[in-house]
CSV table of C-alpha atoms in Angstrom, one decimal:
chain,number,residue,atom,x,y,z
B,1,MET,CA,-80.4,-47.9,-56.7
B,2,THR,CA,-80.0,-48.4,-60.4
B,3,ILE,CA,-78.9,-45.5,-62.5
B,4,THR,CA,-81.3,-44.7,-65.3
B,5,ILE,CA,-81.6,-42.0,-68.0
B,6,GLU,CA,-84.2,-40.3,-65.9
B,7,ASN,CA,-82.2,-40.0,-62.7
B,8,ILE,CA,-78.6,-39.8,-63.9
B,9,LEU,CA,-78.5,-36.0,-64.0
B,10,LEU,CA,-80.1,-35.6,-60.6
B,11,ILE,CA,-77.9,-38.2,-59.0
B,12,GLY,CA,-74.7,-36.9,-60.7
B,13,SER,CA,-75.4,-33.3,-59.9
B,14,MET,CA,-76.2,-34.0,-56.3
B,15,LEU,CA,-73.0,-36.0,-55.9
B,16,LEU,CA,-71.0,-33.2,-57.6
B,17,PHE,CA,-72.6,-30.6,-55.3
B,18,VAL,CA,-71.9,-32.6,-52.2
B,19,SER,CA,-68.3,-33.3,-53.3
B,20,ILE,CA,-67.6,-29.6,-53.8
B,21,ILE,CA,-69.1,-28.5,-50.5
B,22,ALA,CA,-67.5,-31.3,-48.5
B,23,GLY,CA,-64.2,-30.8,-50.3
B,24,LYS,CA,-64.1,-27.1,-49.2
B,25,THR,CA,-64.7,-28.3,-45.6
B,26,SER,CA,-62.2,-31.1,-45.7
B,27,TYR,CA,-59.4,-28.7,-46.9
B,28,ARG,CA,-59.6,-26.9,-43.5
B,29,PHE,CA,-58.7,-30.1,-41.7
B,30,GLY,CA,-55.8,-31.1,-44.0
B,31,VAL,CA,-57.7,-34.0,-45.7
B,32,PRO,CA,-56.9,-34.3,-49.4
B,33,THR,CA,-60.1,-33.3,-51.3
B,34,LEU,CA,-59.6,-36.1,-53.8
B,35,LEU,CA,-59.7,-38.7,-51.1
B,36,LEU,CA,-63.0,-37.2,-50.0
B,37,PHE,CA,-64.4,-37.5,-53.5
B,38,LEU,CA,-63.4,-41.1,-53.5
B,39,ALA,CA,-65.1,-41.7,-50.2
B,40,ILE,CA,-68.3,-40.0,-51.4
B,41,GLY,CA,-68.4,-42.3,-54.4
B,42,MET,CA,-67.9,-45.4,-52.1
B,43,LEU,CA,-70.7,-44.2,-49.8
B,44,ALA,CA,-73.0,-43.7,-52.8
B,45,GLY,CA,-72.1,-47.2,-54.2
B,46,SER,CA,-73.6,-50.6,-53.8
B,47,ASP,CA,-72.1,-51.1,-50.3
B,48,GLY,CA,-72.9,-47.6,-49.3
B,49,ILE,CA,-75.9,-45.6,-48.1
B,50,ILE,CA,-77.5,-44.8,-51.5
B,51,GLY,CA,-76.7,-48.2,-53.0
B,52,ILE,CA,-76.1,-47.1,-56.6
B,53,ARG,CA,-75.3,-50.2,-58.6
B,54,PHE,CA,-72.3,-49.6,-60.9
B,55,SER,CA,-70.0,-52.4,-61.8
B,56,ASP,CA,-68.9,-51.7,-65.4
B,57,PRO,CA,-65.0,-51.4,-65.6
B,58,GLN,CA,-65.2,-50.5,-69.3
B,59,ILE,CA,-67.3,-47.4,-68.6
B,60,ALA,CA,-65.1,-46.5,-65.7
B,61,GLN,CA,-62.0,-46.9,-67.9
B,62,PHE,CA,-63.5,-44.7,-70.6
B,63,ILE,CA,-64.3,-42.0,-68.0
B,64,GLY,CA,-60.8,-42.4,-66.6
B,65,ILE,CA,-59.1,-41.9,-69.9
B,66,VAL,CA,-61.2,-38.8,-70.8
B,67,SER,CA,-60.6,-37.3,-67.4
B,68,LEU,CA,-56.8,-38.0,-67.6
B,69,ASN,CA,-56.8,-36.2,-70.9
B,70,PHE,CA,-58.1,-33.0,-69.3
B,71,ILE,CA,-56.0,-33.3,-66.1
B,72,LEU,CA,-52.7,-33.9,-68.0
B,73,PHE,CA,-53.5,-31.2,-70.6
B,74,SER,CA,-54.4,-28.7,-67.9
B,75,GLY,CA,-51.2,-29.5,-66.0
B,76,GLY,CA,-49.1,-29.2,-69.2
B,77,LEU,CA,-50.7,-25.8,-70.0
B,78,ASP,CA,-49.7,-24.5,-66.5
B,79,THR,CA,-46.1,-25.7,-66.9
B,80,ASN,CA,-43.8,-22.8,-67.3
B,81,TRP,CA,-40.8,-23.8,-69.5
B,82,LYS,CA,-38.5,-21.3,-67.8
B,83,THR,CA,-39.0,-23.0,-64.4
B,84,VAL,CA,-39.0,-26.5,-65.8
B,85,LYS,CA,-36.0,-26.2,-68.0
B,86,PRO,CA,-33.4,-26.3,-65.1
B,87,VAL,CA,-34.8,-29.5,-63.8
B,88,MET,CA,-35.7,-31.2,-67.1
B,89,ARG,CA,-33.1,-33.9,-66.8
B,90,GLN,CA,-34.1,-34.8,-63.2
B,91,GLY,CA,-37.8,-34.8,-64.1
B,92,VAL,CA,-37.4,-37.0,-67.1
B,93,LEU,CA,-35.2,-39.5,-65.2
B,94,LEU,CA,-37.8,-39.7,-62.4
B,95,SER,CA,-40.6,-40.2,-64.9
B,96,THR,CA,-38.8,-43.0,-66.8
B,97,LEU,CA,-36.0,-44.7,-64.8
B,98,GLY,CA,-37.7,-43.9,-61.5
B,99,VAL,CA,-41.0,-45.5,-62.7
B,100,LEU,CA,-39.2,-48.5,-64.0
B,101,LEU,CA,-37.2,-49.0,-60.7
B,102,THR,CA,-40.4,-48.6,-58.7
B,103,ALA,CA,-42.2,-51.2,-60.8
B,104,LEU,CA,-39.4,-53.7,-60.5
B,105,THR,CA,-38.9,-53.3,-56.8
B,106,VAL,CA,-42.6,-53.4,-55.9
B,107,GLY,CA,-43.2,-56.3,-58.4
B,108,THR,CA,-40.3,-58.3,-56.8
B,109,PHE,CA,-41.7,-57.7,-53.3
B,110,VAL,CA,-45.2,-58.8,-54.4
B,111,TRP,CA,-43.7,-61.9,-56.0
B,112,LEU,CA,-41.9,-62.8,-52.7
B,113,ILE,CA,-44.9,-62.3,-50.3
B,114,THR,CA,-47.8,-63.5,-52.4
B,115,GLU,CA,-48.8,-66.4,-54.7
B,116,PHE,CA,-48.8,-64.2,-57.8
B,117,SER,CA,-46.7,-65.3,-60.7
B,118,PHE,CA,-43.7,-63.3,-61.7
B,119,TYR,CA,-45.5,-61.5,-64.5
B,120,GLU,CA,-48.6,-60.9,-62.4
B,121,SER,CA,-46.4,-59.4,-59.7
B,122,MET,CA,-44.7,-57.1,-62.2
B,123,LEU,CA,-48.1,-56.1,-63.6
B,124,LEU,CA,-49.2,-55.0,-60.2
B,125,GLY,CA,-45.9,-53.2,-59.6
B,126,SER,CA,-46.3,-51.4,-63.0
B,127,ILE,CA,-49.8,-50.3,-62.2
B,128,VAL,CA,-48.7,-48.5,-59.1
B,129,SER,CA,-45.4,-47.3,-60.4
B,130,SER,CA,-46.2,-43.7,-61.3
B,131,THR,CA,-47.1,-40.8,-59.1
B,132,ASP,CA,-50.6,-39.5,-59.8
B,133,ALA,CA,-50.8,-36.2,-61.7
B,134,ALA,CA,-54.3,-35.4,-60.4
B,135,SER,CA,-53.2,-35.8,-56.8
B,136,VAL,CA,-49.9,-34.0,-57.0
B,137,PHE,CA,-51.3,-31.0,-59.0
B,138,SER,CA,-54.4,-30.8,-56.8
B,139,ILE,CA,-52.6,-31.0,-53.4
B,140,LEU,CA,-49.5,-28.8,-54.2
B,141,ARG,CA,-51.6,-26.1,-55.9
B,142,SER,CA,-54.6,-26.1,-53.6
B,143,LYS,CA,-52.4,-25.8,-50.5
B,144,SER,CA,-50.2,-23.2,-52.3
B,145,LEU,CA,-47.2,-25.0,-51.0
B,146,ALA,CA,-44.0,-23.1,-51.8
B,147,LEU,CA,-40.9,-25.2,-51.9
B,148,LYS,CA,-37.2,-24.2,-52.1
B,149,SER,CA,-35.1,-24.3,-55.2
B,150,ASN,CA,-36.9,-26.0,-58.1
B,151,LEU,CA,-38.6,-28.8,-56.1
B,152,ARG,CA,-42.2,-28.0,-57.1
B,153,PRO,CA,-41.7,-27.7,-60.9
B,154,MET,CA,-39.6,-30.9,-60.8
B,155,LEU,CA,-42.4,-32.8,-58.9
B,156,GLU,CA,-45.1,-31.4,-61.2
B,157,LEU,CA,-43.0,-32.3,-64.2
B,158,GLU,CA,-42.5,-35.8,-62.9
B,159,SER,CA,-46.2,-36.4,-62.1
B,160,GLY,CA,-47.4,-35.0,-65.4
B,161,SER,CA,-45.0,-37.0,-67.5
B,162,ASN,CA,-44.6,-40.4,-65.8
B,163,ASP,CA,-48.1,-41.8,-66.5
B,164,PRO,CA,-47.0,-42.8,-70.1
B,165,MET,CA,-44.2,-44.9,-68.7
B,166,ALA,CA,-46.4,-46.7,-66.2
B,167,TYR,CA,-49.1,-47.2,-68.9
B,168,VAL,CA,-46.6,-48.8,-71.3
B,169,LEU,CA,-45.2,-51.0,-68.5
B,170,THR,CA,-48.8,-52.0,-67.6
B,171,ILE,CA,-49.6,-53.0,-71.2
B,172,VAL,CA,-46.3,-54.8,-71.6
B,173,PHE,CA,-46.7,-57.0,-68.5
B,174,LEU,CA,-50.4,-57.5,-69.1
B,175,THR,CA,-49.4,-58.9,-72.6
B,176,LEU,CA,-46.9,-61.2,-70.9
B,177,VAL,CA,-49.5,-62.4,-68.4
B,178,ILE,CA,-52.0,-63.2,-71.2
B,179,THR,CA,-49.4,-64.8,-73.5
B,180,PRO,CA,-46.8,-66.3,-71.2
B,181,ASP,CA,-44.9,-67.9,-74.1
B,182,LYS,CA,-43.6,-64.4,-74.9
B,183,ASN,CA,-40.6,-62.9,-73.1
B,184,ILE,CA,-39.7,-59.4,-72.1
B,185,VAL,CA,-37.3,-59.0,-75.1
B,186,SER,CA,-40.1,-59.6,-77.5
B,187,VAL,CA,-42.1,-56.6,-76.2
B,188,ILE,CA,-39.3,-54.0,-76.1
B,189,PRO,CA,-40.1,-52.8,-79.7
B,190,MET,CA,-43.6,-52.0,-78.5
B,191,PHE,CA,-42.2,-50.1,-75.6
B,192,LEU,CA,-39.9,-48.0,-77.8
B,193,GLN,CA,-42.6,-47.4,-80.3
B,194,GLN,CA,-45.0,-46.1,-77.7
B,195,MET,CA,-42.5,-43.6,-76.2
B,196,LEU,CA,-40.9,-42.4,-79.5
B,197,ILE,CA,-44.1,-41.9,-81.5
B,198,GLY,CA,-45.8,-40.4,-78.4
B,199,GLY,CA,-43.0,-37.8,-77.9
B,200,LEU,CA,-42.8,-36.8,-81.6
B,201,ALA,CA,-46.6,-36.7,-82.1
B,202,GLY,CA,-46.9,-34.5,-79.0
B,203,TYR,CA,-44.5,-31.9,-80.3
B,204,GLY,CA,-45.9,-32.1,-83.8
B,205,PHE,CA,-49.5,-31.8,-82.8
B,206,GLY,CA,-48.5,-29.0,-80.4
B,207,ARG,CA,-47.1,-26.9,-83.3
B,208,LEU,CA,-50.1,-27.8,-85.5
B,209,SER,CA,-52.5,-26.8,-82.7
B,210,LYS,CA,-50.9,-23.4,-82.3
B,211,TYR,CA,-51.1,-22.8,-86.0
B,212,ILE,CA,-54.8,-23.8,-86.2
B,213,ILE,CA,-55.8,-21.8,-83.1
B,214,ASN,CA,-54.0,-18.6,-84.2
B,215,LYS,CA,-55.1,-18.8,-87.9
B,216,SER,CA,-58.7,-20.0,-87.5
B,217,ASN,CA,-60.4,-16.6,-87.2
B,218,LEU,CA,-63.4,-18.0,-85.4
B,219,GLY,CA,-64.9,-14.6,-84.5
B,220,PHE,CA,-66.2,-15.7,-81.1
B,221,GLU,CA,-63.8,-15.9,-78.1
B,222,GLY,CA,-65.9,-18.7,-76.6
B,223,LEU,CA,-65.1,-21.0,-79.5
B,224,TYR,CA,-61.3,-21.1,-79.0
B,225,PRO,CA,-61.5,-23.2,-75.8
B,226,VAL,CA,-63.9,-25.6,-77.6
B,227,LEU,CA,-61.4,-25.8,-80.5
B,228,SER,CA,-58.6,-26.6,-78.1
B,229,ILE,CA,-60.6,-29.5,-76.6
B,230,SER,CA,-61.1,-31.0,-80.1
B,231,LEU,CA,-57.4,-30.6,-80.8
B,232,MET,CA,-56.5,-32.3,-77.5
B,233,PHE,CA,-58.7,-35.3,-78.3
B,234,ILE,CA,-57.3,-35.5,-81.8
B,235,THR,CA,-53.8,-35.5,-80.5
B,236,PHE,CA,-54.6,-38.3,-78.0
B,237,SER,CA,-56.6,-40.5,-80.3
B,238,ALA,CA,-54.5,-40.0,-83.5
B,239,THR,CA,-51.3,-40.8,-81.5
B,240,ASP,CA,-52.9,-43.9,-80.0
B,241,PHE,CA,-54.2,-45.0,-83.5
B,242,VAL,CA,-50.6,-45.0,-85.0
B,243,GLY,CA,-49.2,-47.0,-82.0
B,244,GLY,CA,-47.9,-44.1,-79.9
B,245,ASN,CA,-48.5,-43.2,-76.3
B,246,GLY,CA,-51.5,-40.7,-76.3
B,247,PHE,CA,-50.9,-39.6,-72.7
B,248,LEU,CA,-47.3,-38.6,-73.4
B,249,ALA,CA,-48.5,-36.8,-76.6
B,250,ILE,CA,-51.1,-34.6,-75.0
B,251,TYR,CA,-48.8,-33.7,-72.1
B,252,ILE,CA,-46.0,-32.6,-74.4
B,253,SER,CA,-48.5,-30.8,-76.7
B,254,ALA,CA,-49.9,-28.9,-73.7
B,255,VAL,CA,-46.5,-27.9,-72.4
B,256,TYR,CA,-45.6,-26.5,-75.9
B,257,LEU,CA,-48.9,-24.6,-76.2
B,258,GLY,CA,-48.7,-23.3,-72.6
B,259,ASN,CA,-45.5,-21.5,-73.5
B,260,GLN,CA,-46.7,-20.0,-76.8
B,261,ASP,CA,-48.7,-16.9,-77.7
B,262,LEU,CA,-52.2,-18.0,-78.4
B,263,ILE,CA,-55.5,-16.3,-79.2
B,264,SER,CA,-57.7,-16.2,-76.2
B,265,LYS,CA,-55.1,-18.0,-74.2
B,266,LYS,CA,-56.4,-16.7,-70.8
B,267,ALA,CA,-59.9,-18.0,-71.7
B,268,ILE,CA,-58.5,-21.4,-72.7
B,269,MET,CA,-56.4,-21.8,-69.5
B,270,ARG,CA,-59.3,-20.7,-67.3
B,271,MET,CA,-61.6,-23.2,-68.9
B,272,TYR,CA,-59.1,-26.1,-68.5
B,273,ASP,CA,-58.5,-25.2,-64.9
B,274,GLY,CA,-62.2,-25.6,-64.1
B,275,LEU,CA,-62.6,-28.7,-66.3
B,276,ALA,CA,-59.5,-30.3,-64.7
B,277,TRP,CA,-61.2,-29.9,-61.3
B,278,LEU,CA,-64.5,-31.3,-62.7
B,279,MET,CA,-62.7,-34.3,-64.2
B,280,GLN,CA,-60.9,-35.0,-61.0
B,281,ILE,CA,-64.2,-35.1,-59.1
B,282,VAL,CA,-65.9,-37.2,-61.7
B,283,LEU,CA,-63.0,-39.6,-61.9
B,284,PHE,CA,-62.7,-40.2,-58.2
B,285,LEU,CA,-66.5,-40.4,-57.8
B,286,THR,CA,-66.7,-43.0,-60.6
B,287,LEU,CA,-63.8,-45.1,-59.1
B,288,GLY,CA,-65.5,-44.9,-55.7
B,289,LEU,CA,-68.7,-46.2,-57.2
B,290,LEU,CA,-66.9,-49.0,-59.0
B,291,VAL,CA,-65.2,-50.4,-55.9
B,292,TYR,CA,-66.9,-52.6,-53.4
B,293,PRO,CA,-65.5,-51.9,-49.9
B,294,SER,CA,-66.4,-55.4,-48.8
B,295,ASP,CA,-64.2,-56.8,-51.6
B,296,VAL,CA,-61.3,-54.7,-50.4
B,297,VAL,CA,-61.4,-55.8,-46.8
B,298,PRO,CA,-59.8,-59.3,-47.4
B,299,PHE,CA,-56.7,-57.6,-49.0
B,300,ILE,CA,-56.1,-55.0,-46.3
B,301,GLY,CA,-53.2,-57.0,-44.8
B,302,VAL,CA,-51.2,-57.6,-48.0
B,303,GLY,CA,-52.2,-54.2,-49.4
B,304,LEU,CA,-50.8,-52.5,-46.3
B,305,LEU,CA,-47.6,-54.4,-46.5
B,306,ILE,CA,-47.1,-53.4,-50.2
B,307,SER,CA,-48.1,-49.8,-49.5
B,308,VAL,CA,-45.6,-49.4,-46.6
B,309,PHE,CA,-42.9,-51.1,-48.7
B,310,MET,CA,-43.6,-48.8,-51.6
B,311,ILE,CA,-43.6,-45.6,-49.5
B,312,LEU,CA,-40.6,-46.4,-47.3
B,313,ILE,CA,-38.4,-48.5,-49.6
B,314,ALA,CA,-39.3,-48.7,-53.3
B,315,ARG,CA,-40.0,-45.0,-53.9
B,316,PRO,CA,-37.0,-43.7,-52.0
B,317,VAL,CA,-34.7,-46.2,-53.7
B,318,SER,CA,-36.0,-45.3,-57.1
B,319,VAL,CA,-35.6,-41.6,-56.4
B,320,LEU,CA,-32.1,-41.9,-54.9
B,321,LEU,CA,-30.8,-44.0,-57.9
B,322,SER,CA,-32.5,-41.8,-60.5
B,323,LEU,CA,-31.0,-38.6,-59.0
B,324,ILE,CA,-27.6,-40.1,-58.0
B,325,PHE,CA,-25.7,-38.0,-60.6
B,326,PHE,CA,-27.2,-34.7,-59.6
B,327,LYS,CA,-26.2,-32.3,-56.9
B,328,MET,CA,-29.1,-32.1,-54.4
B,329,LYS,CA,-29.2,-32.1,-50.7
B,330,PHE,CA,-30.3,-35.3,-49.1
B,331,ARG,CA,-33.3,-33.8,-47.4
B,332,LYS,CA,-34.6,-32.6,-50.7
B,333,ARG,CA,-34.2,-36.1,-52.2
B,334,VAL,CA,-36.2,-37.4,-49.2
B,335,TYR,CA,-39.0,-35.0,-49.8
B,336,VAL,CA,-39.1,-35.9,-53.5
B,337,SER,CA,-39.5,-39.5,-52.5
B,338,TRP,CA,-42.3,-38.6,-50.0
B,339,VAL,CA,-44.3,-36.9,-52.8
B,340,GLY,CA,-44.9,-40.2,-54.4
B,341,LEU,CA,-48.6,-39.9,-54.3
B,342,ARG,CA,-50.7,-42.6,-55.8
B,343,GLY,CA,-54.3,-41.8,-56.7
B,344,ALA,CA,-56.8,-42.3,-59.6
B,345,VAL,CA,-54.3,-43.2,-62.3
B,346,PRO,CA,-53.3,-46.6,-60.8
B,347,ILE,CA,-56.9,-47.4,-60.2
B,348,VAL,CA,-57.7,-46.6,-63.8
B,349,PHE,CA,-54.8,-48.7,-65.0
B,350,ALA,CA,-56.1,-51.5,-62.7
B,351,THR,CA,-59.2,-51.8,-64.9
B,352,TYR,CA,-57.1,-53.1,-67.8
B,353,PRO,CA,-56.6,-56.5,-66.2
B,354,LEU,CA,-60.3,-56.6,-65.4
B,355,LEU,CA,-61.2,-56.0,-69.0
B,356,ALA,CA,-58.6,-58.5,-70.1
B,357,GLY,CA,-60.2,-61.2,-67.9
B,358,ILE,CA,-57.0,-62.5,-66.3
B,359,ASP,CA,-57.4,-64.8,-63.2
B,360,LYS,CA,-56.3,-62.5,-60.5
B,361,ALA,CA,-57.7,-59.2,-62.0
B,362,SER,CA,-60.1,-58.6,-59.1
B,363,MET,CA,-57.4,-59.1,-56.5
B,364,ILE,CA,-55.0,-56.8,-58.3
B,365,PHE,CA,-57.8,-54.1,-58.6
B,366,ASN,CA,-58.7,-54.2,-54.9
B,367,ILE,CA,-55.0,-54.2,-53.8
B,368,VAL,CA,-54.2,-51.3,-56.0
B,369,PHE,CA,-57.3,-49.4,-54.7
B,370,PHE,CA,-56.2,-49.9,-51.1
B,371,ILE,CA,-52.6,-48.8,-52.0
B,372,SER,CA,-53.9,-45.6,-53.6
B,373,VAL,CA,-56.1,-44.8,-50.6
B,374,THR,CA,-53.3,-45.3,-48.1
B,375,SER,CA,-50.9,-43.2,-50.2
B,376,LEU,CA,-53.4,-40.3,-50.3
B,377,LEU,CA,-54.1,-40.7,-46.6
B,378,ILE,CA,-50.6,-41.0,-45.4
B,379,GLN,CA,-48.6,-38.9,-47.8
B,380,GLY,CA,-51.2,-36.5,-49.0
B,381,THR,CA,-52.1,-35.3,-45.6
B,382,THR,CA,-48.5,-34.7,-44.5
B,383,LEU,CA,-46.9,-32.9,-47.5
B,384,SER,CA,-46.9,-29.6,-45.7
B,385,VAL,CA,-45.7,-31.0,-42.4
B,386,ILE,CA,-42.9,-33.0,-43.9
B,387,ALA,CA,-41.8,-30.0,-46.0
B,388,LYS,CA,-41.4,-27.9,-42.9
B,389,TRP,CA,-39.7,-30.8,-41.0
B,390,LEU,CA,-37.2,-31.2,-43.8
B,391,HIS,CA,-36.7,-27.5,-44.1
B,392,VAL,CA,-37.6,-27.4,-47.8
B,393,ALA,CA,-40.7,-25.1,-47.5
B,394,LEU,CA,-40.3,-21.4,-48.0
B,395,PRO,CA,-41.5,-19.1,-45.2
B,396,GLU,CA,-44.9,-17.4,-45.8
B,397,ARG,CA,-43.3,-14.0,-46.2
B,398,VAL,CA,-41.0,-15.1,-49.1
B,399,LYS,CA,-43.4,-17.4,-51.0
B,400,PRO,CA,-43.0,-16.7,-54.7
B,401,VAL,CA,-45.9,-15.6,-56.8
B,402,SER,CA,-46.5,-16.2,-60.5
B,403,GLU,CA,-45.5,-13.6,-63.1
B,404,VAL,CA,-49.2,-12.9,-63.7
B,405,GLU,CA,-50.0,-12.5,-59.9
B,406,LYS,CA,-47.0,-10.2,-59.5
B,407,PHE,CA,-48.0,-8.2,-62.5
B,408,ILE,CA,-51.5,-7.7,-61.3
B,409,SER,CA,-50.7,-7.0,-57.6
B,410,ASP,CA,-47.5,-5.0,-57.8
B,411,TYR,CA,-48.2,-3.1,-61.1
B,412,PRO,CA,-46.9,0.5,-60.8
B,413,ARG,CA,-49.6,2.8,-62.2
B,414,ASN,CA,-47.2,5.2,-63.8
B,415,LEU,CA,-46.1,2.6,-66.4
B,416,MET,CA,-49.0,3.3,-68.7
B,417,LYS,CA,-48.5,4.8,-72.1
B,418,GLU,CA,-50.5,5.5,-75.2
B,419,LEU,CA,-48.8,4.2,-78.4
B,420,VAL,CA,-50.0,5.1,-81.9
B,421,VAL,CA,-49.8,2.6,-84.8
B,422,SER,CA,-48.6,4.7,-87.6
B,423,PRO,CA,-49.5,3.6,-91.2
B,424,ASP,CA,-45.9,2.5,-91.9
B,425,CYS,CA,-45.7,0.3,-88.8
B,426,TYR,CA,-45.1,-3.5,-89.1
B,427,ALA,CA,-48.1,-4.1,-86.8
B,428,VAL,CA,-50.6,-2.8,-89.3
B,429,ASN,CA,-53.1,-5.6,-90.2
B,430,LYS,CA,-51.4,-8.0,-87.8
B,431,LYS,CA,-53.0,-9.8,-84.9
B,432,ILE,CA,-51.8,-8.9,-81.4
B,433,VAL,CA,-50.9,-12.5,-80.7
B,434,ASP,CA,-48.5,-12.5,-83.7
B,435,LEU,CA,-46.6,-9.5,-82.4
B,436,HIS,CA,-45.1,-11.3,-79.4
B,437,PHE,CA,-45.3,-8.6,-76.8
B,438,PRO,CA,-43.5,-9.2,-73.5
B,439,PRO,CA,-45.6,-11.4,-71.2
B,440,THR,CA,-45.8,-8.7,-68.5
B,441,SER,CA,-47.2,-6.1,-70.9
B,442,LEU,CA,-50.9,-5.7,-71.8
B,443,VAL,CA,-52.8,-3.8,-74.4
B,444,ALA,CA,-55.7,-2.6,-72.2
B,445,ILE,CA,-57.8,-0.8,-74.7
B,446,ILE,CA,-57.7,0.5,-78.3
B,447,ASN,CA,-59.0,3.8,-79.5
B,448,ARG,CA,-60.0,3.4,-83.2
B,449,ASN,CA,-61.6,6.4,-84.8
B,450,GLY,CA,-63.0,7.6,-81.6
B,451,LYS,CA,-64.5,4.2,-80.7
B,452,TYR,CA,-63.0,2.1,-77.8
B,453,ILE,CA,-62.3,-1.6,-78.4
B,454,SER,CA,-61.5,-4.1,-75.7
B,455,PRO,CA,-58.8,-6.2,-77.5
B,456,SER,CA,-57.9,-9.9,-77.4
B,457,GLY,CA,-55.1,-11.8,-79.0
B,458,ALA,CA,-57.2,-12.2,-82.2
B,459,THR,CA,-57.7,-8.4,-82.6
B,460,VAL,CA,-56.1,-7.1,-85.8
B,461,LEU,CA,-54.4,-3.7,-85.5
B,462,LYS,CA,-55.2,-1.0,-88.0
B,463,ALA,CA,-53.3,2.2,-89.0
B,464,ASN,CA,-53.8,5.1,-86.6
B,465,ASP,CA,-55.0,2.8,-83.8
B,466,ARG,CA,-54.1,4.3,-80.4
B,467,LEU,CA,-53.2,1.6,-77.9
B,468,LEU,CA,-53.3,2.1,-74.1
B,469,VAL,CA,-50.4,-0.2,-73.1
B,470,LEU,CA,-49.6,-1.3,-69.5
B,471,ALA,CA,-46.2,-2.7,-68.6
B,472,GLU,CA,-44.2,-3.8,-65.6
B,473,ASN,CA,-41.1,-1.7,-66.4
B,474,PRO,CA,-39.8,0.8,-69.0
B,475,GLU,CA,-37.9,-1.8,-70.8
B,476,ASP,CA,-41.1,-3.8,-71.6
B,477,LEU,CA,-42.7,-0.6,-72.9
B,478,GLU,CA,-39.8,-0.1,-75.2
B,479,LYS,CA,-40.1,-3.7,-76.4
B,480,VAL,CA,-43.8,-3.2,-77.2
B,481,ARG,CA,-42.9,-0.1,-79.2
B,482,THR,CA,-40.3,-2.1,-81.1
B,483,CYS,CA,-42.7,-4.9,-81.8
B,484,LEU,CA,-45.1,-2.4,-83.3
B,485,VAL,CA,-42.6,-0.8,-85.5
B,486,SER,CA,-40.7,-3.8,-86.9
B,487,GLU,CA,-40.7,-7.6,-86.9
B,488,SER,CA,-39.2,-9.0,-83.7
């Protein structure tokens, strides 16, 4: 079947519907939903039941880049700085040094067992060197897997921030494959430029985005999520335009925004949560359509060898060396190495050699696809089992809940108070978002001249407003009172 303008919505919506329903069913049996989305795409493709003809790597790459923007941005918004800060050094080393070591060890192994050139082998190693953010976020959060210490924030930080390193390494070795007269030293400036500009741009655009969101006065709450999407794409494309790493920029920007007071922040985060799931489904369906299973079969042997080597040797070695200077129990290091999930990101990166037209591009793509599938199948289905086996999972009765969940479920009803905004208060003519109330407090309703207003972060307080404030403890109530009276 050929996709046309007339049937694209019908086919796309049916595939989306089937993926969601089947994904719910597969979760009960411990099968990663993302793997199922990929399988549905393959079944719908040219070698499958429906026979949809899709073989354009450029369109697939575009869809992949757009999807990764939403997935990384959503993951960054959900990253709590307080939980990430204690493991920042470990996460950064895993996402940089760990990725580099994985790329080098896998690349060396590929060079030894195949007829690939050295640079082609390193290119393949670079493509599969990063853990997949979509897979890690999806599996850890959908299974509500609670881990001891700070394992989960460290794993999510690594998966959210290591794609830029893998991307740069992929571009570097692809350049060396295309122009073999160059050497590694000649591309180091490009590597440093990508990472440095990407990091600075991410922080800068994060601050700028906060200012724009809080000062825009759009008037409609539904426009703020739309505004945040435009700012996300501006951050990515502008950073890429000046030679920086756009993936790194949007992740850093999202982490910054996720830990700031924003107008309509809840609406923005809810929207990104839904869109991240949508983009994951679309991405895996697209990649499933792109691959021809019959083309993958000849590479199952070499793909399995590389996959086993990566899971059992390359990933553990890179983790142990990256974390060698940190105090951490050996079983926790083993678990970190096991959560080296590969997924959509390596397959997206594998489209770059296809578009560049190098000789072994098709072989690289099919091997990478097989590696990603085996990683999801072997590691993705066993995360909970391995966590219990290594004693790094928390028992059900002591699983931690988020601050928001705790505030909603355990909120004591007596901590409710009406506060009046007197004419001489600092809060007069100030937006709620600019007052920096404690995160576990909430202005539930405002009584203004006998009329009741349901407030948002953009609501401007007026003199003599009567606020019904909910708080988790007396200290937070007092902090709210202080924020109303004077500048905090």
